[in-house]
């Protein structure tokens, strides 16, 4: 009877062998009755199974049965006792027959028992026993059949009839784990004592497990050797067949595929199509190369086995296979590199063509920049594009030369095929592309030179226009400074002369500014004629320049008149006011006094008159306070002259007053 058959009944724990022993070394059988009605048939099945586990020697020592009826009805306890024909003993007298260490915790003992753990281990043991016994029979049949078979049977490959129904490795692993568990539980004590369990050698028969494992190892070793010999013979035949398949395909269809592919294409799309076709060829070769790798590993494994009778044949097969595969792989790699170089060459050529188209597009568009900065930016962009074209053309030459070098080596892989025509077409195409790009680049360079000259002239034109406008601004500022700050007429003749000299220098600066502006505007006219365009500001700037210069000239002349009148006024007044006893007749000249007074009045009147421009606008020198201060000084000087005149006319009056 197997535990797996009555597993649901065993899980109910109607009875169990705890592993404990009485004082006679007899096993203790425990029947824990519960409140529910116990099924006597199931109990009987459980007892039959449990009593079949111990060995005959163990059974001869007898059993001690503990019926635990503390949680059950008396009629159930009575039925069980009568069925087993046992003697009733109270629970507190169990220690007379059994040591406490052999009793479970339910009866005040210290013995540990886990029913589900015991049941699981029991299932493992029975499964191992069943599988190992069956496996031994199968292995013995296979091994004996191999020893007794004829030569034809030895040479045939291993099929399903020669395979065991279960995996020997799994069964061996299960047995070792079971044996390790038994040995661990057998000698696993607590507090220095031995903890007996129902999985010890008396219950699960460790020697039986060990004997089964030894037999399995022996038969399995023989089985492995039989399989190895058969596998080796079969593997050698398969290797020979596969080697010839690989060699025949690579030297036949594989080589034909490569012979038909020698072009490089005339564009990116054409090169990509050829590359895609080559990838398909490589994909087909990869499948055979994978077979080659596998065969090479198998041959190496057989060579390491050291069977002298097969060494020569294996080495010959390995050498033949390696030579063919390496030669074919080298051709595939060469072809792939050639197509990749062609794709890169056409890619660089396409990029360069696009750059040249973009540069030509810029050169064909008429330039209408807004200012010098935008022109400089456009020039910079042109230079950058031209430099990029130079770099692209250099890269194209390098790629083209590299591709030509590869094509020159192409004949060595031709398998005797004449590839002169294909090479000439490819070489002519590559050289033609490079020459065409060189001519296009030269045309663009010539156009860039023309555009650069025009742009530089436009920069110069804008600069002249800006400087001319600046000259107008400077002249306007000089005019503004003349009217607002050049208001003093001097306190004496000497100071007024200094002011007049400074004014002339100031006028020279204004004259230079005006002349500079005129020259710039003349230059803009010349540049516009050269560029065949109209100036943006010359038509407006020249009238402004002339208008400001006319205003400055009028104001400057007025300033000169006032300074000259002031010099005359101060000079005559100073002559009168100075004591010159040696020339009394000069001082007594009435005409001098009249002249000083007339000049002074004229000067005062002139200070109140504004500067009138040709357009009718008026502008005064300085502020009203500046004019008042200057007029006050002139009046003071006129008063002194008048007082001097009175002194000369009536000297006695001055004496009396003094």
XYZ file of C-alpha atoms in Angstrom:
658
model
C 0.000 0.000 0.000
C 1.323 3.447 -0.954
C 0.768 6.651 0.971
C -0.301 8.501 -2.195
C -3.273 6.130 -2.536
C -4.679 6.863 0.940
C -3.319 10.408 1.212
C -6.656 12.048 2.173
C -7.063 9.498 5.027
C -3.475 9.932 6.247
C -3.911 13.712 6.333
C -6.675 13.256 8.952
C -4.042 12.009 11.453
C -6.276 9.234 12.793
C -3.115 7.482 14.028
C 0.614 8.093 13.775
C 4.048 6.805 14.720
C 5.700 9.670 16.561
C 9.113 8.063 16.558
C 9.132 7.626 20.290
C 9.930 4.242 21.948
C 8.887 2.597 25.168
C 11.276 1.119 27.712
C 11.428 -2.126 25.664
C 12.485 -0.142 22.540
C 9.116 -0.850 21.018
C 7.591 1.806 18.790
C 4.809 4.017 20.161
C 1.603 4.088 18.104
C -0.640 7.032 18.979
C -4.395 7.166 18.181
C -5.757 10.671 18.909
C -9.558 10.428 19.066
C -11.535 13.642 18.569
C -15.068 14.884 19.234
C -16.207 13.915 15.770
C -17.213 10.339 15.043
C -14.152 8.337 13.997
C -14.515 6.244 10.858
C -13.340 2.788 11.888
C -12.660 1.724 8.307
C -10.372 4.695 7.747
C -8.708 4.067 11.100
C -8.179 0.446 10.140
C -6.620 1.460 6.812
C -4.356 3.934 8.597
C -3.207 1.316 11.120
C -2.543 -1.227 8.367
C -0.371 1.257 6.545
C 1.532 2.405 9.646
C 2.193 -1.145 10.811
C 3.598 -2.046 7.391
C 6.362 0.518 7.685
C 8.681 -0.894 10.428
C 11.048 -3.760 9.733
C 10.407 -7.288 10.940
C 13.036 -6.866 13.615
C 11.325 -3.764 14.897
C 7.921 -5.410 14.830
C 9.288 -8.277 16.940
C 9.876 -5.869 19.818
C 6.176 -4.993 19.844
C 4.279 -1.731 19.986
C 2.949 0.526 22.710
C -0.437 1.945 21.687
C -1.593 5.243 23.192
C -5.317 5.847 22.667
C -6.012 9.479 23.500
C -9.733 9.568 24.336
C -9.712 12.759 26.343
C -11.551 14.626 23.580
C -13.813 11.770 22.485
C -16.869 9.903 23.728
C -16.466 6.770 25.835
C -18.241 4.450 23.416
C -15.733 5.421 20.683
C -12.810 4.828 23.019
C -14.274 1.507 24.058
C -14.712 0.412 20.434
C -11.104 1.206 19.595
C -9.785 -0.517 22.699
C -11.764 -3.670 21.966
C -10.654 -3.595 18.313
C -6.988 -3.361 19.257
C -7.241 -5.536 22.393
C -5.083 -3.225 24.469
C -4.917 -2.580 28.208
C -6.241 0.702 29.509
C -3.833 2.881 31.458
C -4.479 6.396 32.670
C -2.473 9.246 31.182
C -0.649 10.016 34.418
C 0.782 6.476 34.504
C 2.331 6.575 31.008
C 5.738 7.407 32.405
C 5.871 3.936 34.025
C 6.234 2.477 30.570
C 7.613 5.378 28.525
C 10.287 7.921 29.216
C 8.997 11.559 29.044
C 11.490 12.298 26.312
C 9.740 9.688 24.153
C 6.294 11.236 24.636
C 4.891 14.067 22.567
C 3.862 17.372 24.069
C 0.188 16.224 24.151
C 1.161 13.729 26.894
C 3.508 16.008 28.804
C 6.626 14.875 26.939
C 9.309 16.719 24.986
C 9.306 14.761 21.744
C 8.601 16.949 18.686
C 6.393 15.537 15.957
C 5.083 17.206 12.768
C 2.554 14.967 11.069
C 2.496 16.818 7.709
C 6.275 16.891 7.578
C 6.382 13.144 8.208
C 3.726 12.560 5.559
C 5.577 14.656 2.957
C 8.833 12.832 3.615
C 7.017 9.509 3.407
C 5.601 10.443 0.015
C 9.066 11.429 -1.215
C 10.538 8.146 0.000
C 7.876 5.997 -1.637
C 8.107 7.956 -4.891
C 11.880 7.556 -4.949
C 11.667 3.847 -4.206
C 9.167 3.293 -6.975
C 10.961 5.418 -9.584
C 14.422 4.097 -8.773
C 13.291 0.469 -8.955
C 11.617 1.039 -12.323
C 14.619 2.983 -13.600
C 17.016 0.215 -12.588
C 15.038 -2.288 -14.607
C 15.026 -0.020 -17.672
C 18.736 0.778 -17.452
C 19.616 -2.882 -17.016
C 17.568 -3.722 -20.099
C 19.262 -0.987 -22.152
C 22.775 -1.849 -20.987
C 22.359 -5.609 -21.384
C 20.770 -5.143 -24.805
C 23.742 -3.049 -25.902
C 26.221 -5.650 -24.692
C 24.408 -8.516 -26.463
C 23.449 -6.671 -29.660
C 25.103 -7.257 -33.019
C 27.258 -4.815 -34.948
C 24.304 -3.286 -36.824
C 22.493 -2.558 -33.580
C 25.587 -0.875 -32.187
C 25.859 1.419 -35.180
C 22.264 2.605 -35.217
C 21.443 5.899 -33.525
C 19.778 6.079 -30.137
C 16.016 6.406 -30.520
C 13.135 6.558 -28.064
C 13.358 2.794 -27.377
C 16.760 3.311 -25.788
C 15.697 6.159 -23.494
C 14.511 5.567 -19.893
C 11.023 6.721 -18.948
C 12.342 9.059 -16.225
C 15.396 11.247 -15.981
C 18.155 9.386 -14.081
C 19.724 12.643 -12.929
C 16.455 13.748 -11.346
C 15.971 10.434 -9.582
C 19.557 10.475 -8.274
C 19.175 14.029 -7.044
C 15.930 13.113 -5.274
C 17.630 10.111 -3.630
C 20.579 12.151 -2.414
C 18.307 14.827 -0.966
C 16.219 12.138 0.751
C 19.279 10.406 2.178
C 20.682 13.715 3.409
C 17.364 14.492 5.119
C 17.264 11.065 6.790
C 20.801 11.327 8.063
C 20.221 14.838 9.341
C 17.050 13.872 11.234
C 18.693 10.700 12.575
C 21.460 12.576 14.320
C 19.775 15.917 14.989
C 19.431 16.085 18.769
C 18.386 18.814 21.169
C 20.199 19.707 24.417
C 22.795 17.068 23.664
C 20.309 14.152 23.485
C 19.088 12.159 20.498
C 15.772 13.214 19.009
C 14.182 10.060 17.558
C 11.827 10.635 14.654
C 9.717 8.412 12.434
C 12.177 9.043 9.595
C 15.077 7.115 11.165
C 16.670 3.986 9.726
C 14.128 1.696 11.401
C 11.203 3.368 9.634
C 12.534 4.532 6.264
C 15.447 2.141 5.918
C 18.446 4.297 5.108
C 20.345 1.248 3.896
C 17.597 0.662 1.351
C 17.983 4.206 -0.009
C 21.753 3.912 -0.071
C 21.586 0.541 -1.845
C 19.226 1.929 -4.470
C 21.489 4.946 -5.024
C 24.575 2.746 -5.468
C 22.790 0.538 -7.982
C 21.459 3.576 -9.855
C 24.913 5.149 -10.093
C 26.423 1.949 -11.421
C 23.736 1.352 -14.039
C 23.603 5.033 -14.999
C 27.370 5.119 -15.537
C 27.126 2.136 -17.869
C 24.159 3.742 -19.614
C 26.086 6.981 -20.151
C 28.980 5.115 -21.722
C 26.622 3.230 -24.057
C 24.966 6.480 -25.086
C 28.329 8.182 -25.567
C 29.590 5.509 -27.916
C 26.417 5.475 -29.950
C 26.245 9.258 -30.009
C 29.860 9.514 -31.114
C 29.338 7.180 -34.048
C 26.164 8.946 -35.076
C 27.714 12.386 -34.595
C 30.674 11.532 -36.812
C 28.392 10.443 -39.634
C 26.272 13.567 -39.261
C 29.355 15.792 -39.216
C 30.676 14.275 -42.427
C 27.345 14.805 -44.123
C 26.927 18.394 -42.880
C 30.499 19.355 -43.778
C 29.937 18.330 -47.378
C 26.634 20.215 -47.441
C 28.325 23.418 -46.255
C 31.272 23.085 -48.609
C 29.113 22.276 -51.629
C 26.789 25.228 -51.024
C 29.550 27.782 -50.387
C 31.558 26.713 -53.436
C 28.420 26.434 -55.567
C 25.398 28.757 -55.117
C 27.196 30.979 -52.615
C 30.087 31.733 -54.939
C 27.724 32.269 -57.878
C 25.820 34.912 -55.896
C 29.027 36.854 -55.218
C 30.229 36.570 -58.827
C 27.043 38.295 -60.000
C 27.492 41.317 -57.665
C 30.295 43.740 -58.609
C 28.700 47.143 -59.245
C 28.771 50.032 -56.731
C 25.775 52.039 -58.003
C 25.669 55.612 -59.270
C 23.709 57.156 -56.372
C 22.798 56.640 -52.735
C 19.598 54.848 -53.668
C 21.408 52.511 -56.062
C 24.120 51.762 -53.506
C 21.498 51.102 -50.831
C 19.710 48.702 -53.172
C 22.972 46.845 -53.797
C 23.686 46.855 -50.080
C 20.257 45.412 -49.359
C 20.867 42.703 -51.951
C 24.225 41.965 -50.336
C 22.583 41.722 -46.920
C 20.246 39.104 -48.329
C 23.268 37.188 -49.610
C 24.958 37.564 -46.224
C 21.820 36.334 -44.495
C 21.884 33.170 -46.567
C 25.589 32.715 -45.850
C 25.032 33.357 -42.124
C 22.847 30.293 -41.895
C 25.649 28.161 -43.325
C 28.276 29.894 -41.193
C 26.202 29.040 -38.129
C 26.298 25.413 -39.247
C 30.078 25.783 -39.682
C 30.510 27.078 -36.119
C 28.448 24.238 -34.743
C 30.347 21.656 -36.799
C 33.691 23.122 -35.764
C 32.742 22.823 -32.103
C 31.594 19.264 -32.590
C 34.801 18.331 -34.402
C 36.888 19.980 -31.668
C 34.995 18.007 -29.036
C 35.612 14.742 -30.904
C 39.295 15.607 -31.330
C 39.602 16.220 -27.604
C 38.101 12.792 -26.986
C 41.321 11.368 -28.427
C 40.099 8.431 -30.517
C 43.047 7.833 -32.818
C 41.020 6.021 -35.440
C 39.023 9.185 -36.208
C 41.688 11.896 -35.749
C 42.978 12.022 -39.327
C 39.529 12.132 -40.882
C 38.285 14.740 -38.415
C 41.276 17.034 -38.947
C 40.901 16.759 -42.715
C 37.211 17.678 -42.487
C 37.966 20.568 -40.142
C 40.677 21.990 -42.411
C 38.548 21.729 -45.547
C 35.576 23.356 -43.833
C 37.660 26.188 -42.359
C 39.384 27.028 -45.656
C 36.141 27.310 -47.594
C 34.304 29.290 -44.888
C 37.131 31.764 -44.276
C 37.580 32.388 -47.996
C 33.873 33.014 -48.466
C 33.652 35.201 -45.338
C 36.594 37.305 -46.585
C 34.842 37.901 -49.901
C 31.623 38.877 -48.140
C 33.488 41.317 -45.914
C 35.345 42.797 -48.901
C 32.091 43.270 -50.784
C 30.396 44.807 -47.753
C 33.285 47.251 -47.225
C 33.229 48.188 -50.895
C 29.499 48.917 -50.857
C 29.811 50.862 -47.596
C 32.601 52.970 -49.098
C 30.467 53.569 -52.211
C 27.489 54.565 -50.066
C 29.640 57.012 -48.088
C 31.084 58.426 -51.321
C 27.644 58.998 -52.831
C 26.423 60.424 -49.515
C 29.269 62.960 -49.418
C 28.660 63.758 -53.114
C 24.958 64.369 -52.465
C 25.669 66.588 -49.466
C 28.240 68.551 -51.452
C 25.795 68.936 -54.339
C 23.159 70.290 -51.973
C 25.682 72.712 -50.483
C 26.638 73.938 -53.949
C 22.972 74.338 -54.872
C 22.364 76.334 -51.715
C 25.397 78.540 -52.359
C 24.360 79.074 -55.969
C 20.851 79.957 -54.817
C 22.260 82.661 -52.528
C 24.413 84.027 -55.332
C 21.526 84.163 -57.809
C 19.337 86.240 -55.501
C 19.831 89.993 -55.743
C 21.245 91.559 -52.610
C 19.104 94.110 -50.801
C 20.608 94.420 -47.329
C 19.266 96.893 -44.838
C 22.565 98.045 -43.381
C 26.269 97.315 -43.174
C 25.808 94.812 -40.352
C 23.481 92.680 -42.453
C 25.982 92.860 -45.318
C 28.764 91.702 -43.030
C 26.544 88.882 -41.843
C 25.753 87.910 -45.438
C 29.449 87.986 -46.323
C 30.234 85.828 -43.310
C 27.537 83.369 -44.330
C 28.925 83.211 -47.870
C 32.433 82.596 -46.555
C 31.163 79.873 -44.232
C 29.268 78.180 -47.050
C 32.293 78.382 -49.322
C 34.493 76.950 -46.583
C 31.967 74.184 -46.020
C 32.060 73.441 -49.760
C 35.874 73.249 -49.611
C 35.693 70.802 -46.715
C 33.025 68.771 -48.516
C 35.056 68.617 -51.722
C 38.137 67.529 -49.796
C 36.095 64.834 -48.081
C 34.725 63.733 -51.468
C 38.266 63.420 -52.848
C 39.332 61.326 -49.847
C 36.288 59.063 -50.081
C 36.710 58.745 -53.848
C 40.391 57.863 -53.612
C 39.683 55.298 -50.926
C 36.977 53.762 -53.090
C 39.287 53.688 -56.115
C 41.930 51.931 -54.040
C 39.400 49.285 -53.002
C 38.223 48.811 -56.576
C 41.818 48.326 -57.725
C 42.030 45.350 -55.354
C 38.739 43.908 -56.547
C 40.294 41.734 -59.260
C 42.028 39.546 -56.677
C 38.610 38.284 -55.508
C 37.162 37.701 -58.935
C 37.499 33.874 -58.979
C 38.982 34.155 -62.457
C 36.145 36.353 -63.729
C 37.198 39.342 -65.864
C 35.928 42.436 -64.029
C 37.828 45.010 -66.144
C 34.653 46.381 -67.727
C 32.857 46.699 -64.385
C 35.914 48.324 -62.800
C 36.292 50.811 -65.653
C 32.662 51.858 -65.389
C 32.966 52.310 -61.636
C 36.249 54.232 -61.924
C 34.874 56.512 -64.672
C 31.789 57.225 -62.567
C 33.808 58.115 -59.467
C 36.234 60.350 -61.348
C 33.378 61.978 -63.251
C 31.566 62.859 -60.029
C 34.698 64.395 -58.510
C 35.476 66.434 -61.659
C 31.887 67.691 -61.912
C 31.916 68.815 -58.293
C 35.248 70.572 -58.821
C 33.872 72.534 -61.802
C 30.708 73.499 -59.929
C 32.762 74.615 -56.963
C 35.020 76.744 -59.224
C 31.996 78.472 -60.784
C 30.610 79.226 -57.353
C 33.975 80.627 -56.222
C 34.021 83.017 -59.202
C 30.495 84.170 -58.413
C 31.394 84.570 -54.738
C 34.325 86.824 -55.712
C 31.984 89.056 -57.706
C 29.414 89.076 -54.929
C 32.078 89.806 -52.339
C 33.284 92.855 -54.302
C 29.735 94.120 -54.641
C 29.016 93.557 -50.972
C 32.177 95.362 -49.941
C 31.167 98.300 -52.132
C 27.760 98.289 -50.474
C 29.434 98.244 -47.086
C 31.470 101.237 -48.179
C 28.313 102.935 -49.500
C 26.460 102.412 -46.235
C 29.504 103.619 -44.333
C 29.675 106.775 -46.412
C 25.963 107.401 -45.931
C 26.234 106.831 -42.199
C 29.313 109.048 -41.910
C 27.645 111.770 -43.993
C 24.620 111.683 -41.724
C 26.995 111.818 -38.775
C 28.709 114.858 -40.310
C 25.320 116.583 -40.515
C 24.728 115.737 -36.865
C 28.140 117.060 -35.889
C 27.563 120.270 -37.839
C 24.160 120.637 -36.170
C 25.796 120.185 -32.792
C 28.421 122.795 -33.646
C 25.645 125.204 -34.679
C 23.769 124.502 -31.470
C 26.951 125.069 -29.430
C 27.610 128.326 -31.309
C 24.183 129.720 -30.513
C 23.952 128.530 -26.915
C 27.476 128.799 -25.515
C 29.320 131.339 -27.672
C 27.586 134.397 -26.157
C 30.319 136.327 -24.333
C 31.843 139.383 -26.036
C 34.739 139.839 -23.590
C 35.416 142.319 -20.810
C 38.155 144.115 -22.713
C 39.694 144.293 -26.153
C 42.320 141.668 -25.433
C 39.829 139.093 -24.227
C 37.523 139.843 -27.162
C 40.399 139.258 -29.589
C 41.069 135.895 -27.946
C 37.382 135.007 -28.332
C 37.508 136.017 -31.985
C 40.538 133.793 -32.578
C 38.831 130.854 -30.893
C 35.760 131.462 -32.989
C 37.796 131.323 -36.188
C 39.219 127.964 -35.124
C 35.708 126.829 -34.277
C 34.616 127.846 -37.766
C 37.556 125.897 -39.253
C 36.327 122.777 -37.469
C 32.841 123.311 -38.839
C 34.265 123.907 -42.313
C 36.218 120.613 -42.117
C 33.099 118.808 -41.001
C 31.113 120.267 -43.868
C 33.819 119.415 -46.395
C 34.042 115.866 -45.003
C 30.293 115.441 -45.380
C 30.419 116.746 -48.973
C 33.199 114.302 -49.864
C 31.261 111.395 -48.372
C 28.156 112.306 -50.330
C 30.186 112.548 -53.529
C 31.600 109.085 -52.788
C 28.077 107.703 -52.343
C 27.167 109.025 -55.784
C 30.135 107.244 -57.339
C 29.383 103.992 -55.474
C 25.721 104.120 -56.463
C 26.718 104.524 -60.085
C 29.055 101.534 -59.765
C 26.397 99.435 -58.042
C 23.639 100.717 -60.324
C 21.447 101.579 -57.410
C 20.067 104.669 -55.734
C 21.385 105.936 -52.447
C 19.035 105.664 -49.558
C 19.986 108.975 -47.986
C 22.088 111.092 -50.336
C 19.016 112.858 -51.720
C 17.999 113.785 -48.201
C 21.396 114.239 -46.566
C 22.858 116.761 -49.018
C 20.050 119.338 -48.567
C 20.244 118.877 -44.814
C 24.011 119.334 -44.900
C 23.741 122.486 -47.016
C 20.899 123.861 -44.885
C 22.776 123.366 -41.618
C 25.953 124.767 -43.120
C 24.100 127.855 -44.371
C 22.600 128.378 -40.922
C 26.015 127.941 -39.332
C 27.583 130.386 -41.793
C 24.962 133.067 -41.057
C 25.293 132.566 -37.297
C 29.094 132.529 -37.548
C 29.143 135.773 -39.535
C 26.867 137.371 -36.982
C 29.185 136.211 -34.230
C 32.178 137.672 -36.079
C 30.394 141.036 -36.573
C 29.535 141.252 -32.904
C 33.072 140.358 -31.823
C 34.582 142.885 -34.241
C 32.197 145.602 -32.983
C 33.080 144.617 -29.403
C 36.798 144.910 -30.199
C 36.276 148.370 -31.679
C 34.139 149.401 -28.730
C 36.574 148.128 -26.079
C 39.626 149.517 -27.920
C 38.214 153.057 -28.179
C 36.832 152.969 -24.668
C 40.142 151.822 -23.264
C 41.975 154.661 -25.047
C 39.627 157.205 -23.529
C 39.674 155.771 -20.053
C 43.479 155.490 -19.870
C 45.375 158.505 -18.439
C 47.583 159.804 -21.208
C 48.815 163.283 -20.154
C 51.326 163.303 -22.975
C 48.486 163.253 -25.505
C 45.762 165.449 -24.073
C 44.662 166.611 -27.455
C 43.763 163.008 -28.424
C 41.626 162.520 -25.385
C 39.861 165.826 -25.845
C 38.716 164.804 -29.294
C 34.953 164.745 -29.112
C 34.729 162.518 -32.111
C 36.223 159.626 -30.160
C 33.585 159.893 -27.498
C 30.879 160.036 -30.121
C 32.292 156.998 -31.881
C 32.447 154.956 -28.661
C 28.902 155.893 -27.842
C 27.691 155.114 -31.363
C 29.471 151.728 -31.458
C 28.181 150.860 -28.004
C 24.603 151.658 -28.960
C 24.932 149.726 -32.196
C 26.326 146.760 -30.299
C 23.480 146.908 -27.799
C 20.994 147.063 -30.605
C 22.670 144.108 -32.337
C 22.400 141.983 -29.203
C 18.625 142.274 -29.355
C 18.425 141.301 -33.026
C 17.992 137.532 -33.717
C 19.793 135.547 -36.386
C 17.427 135.145 -39.316
C 17.881 132.036 -41.498
C 16.951 131.834 -45.190
C 13.833 129.868 -44.378
C 12.629 132.760 -42.180
C 13.269 131.107 -38.834
C 14.970 133.120 -36.109
C 17.431 132.148 -33.396
C 19.005 134.195 -30.599
C 22.509 133.816 -29.183
C 22.290 132.407 -25.696
C 19.508 132.902 -23.205
C 17.888 136.239 -22.224
C 19.972 136.308 -19.066
C 23.155 135.881 -21.131
C 22.151 138.813 -23.368
C 21.239 140.944 -20.338
C 24.593 140.261 -18.711
C 26.516 141.169 -21.861
C 24.442 144.331 -22.414
C 24.920 145.396 -18.782
C 28.667 145.167 -19.120
C 28.607 147.307 -22.283
C 26.396 149.899 -20.590
C 28.765 150.073 -17.631
C 31.658 150.712 -19.957
C 29.628 153.395 -21.780
C 28.848 155.073 -18.442
C 32.539 155.252 -17.611
C 33.275 156.800 -20.975
C 30.458 159.326 -20.465
C 31.785 160.204 -17.005
C 35.259 160.700 -18.468
C 33.800 162.997 -21.047
C 32.151 165.153 -18.372
C 35.430 165.365 -16.464
C 37.187 166.692 -19.475
C 34.497 169.266 -20.158
C 34.157 170.555 -16.573
C 37.347 169.812 -14.692
C 36.422 172.288 -11.889
C 33.333 170.254 -11.091
C 35.351 167.159 -10.569
C 37.830 169.044 -8.393
C 35.048 170.486 -6.161
C 33.476 167.074 -5.821
C 36.795 165.558 -5.019
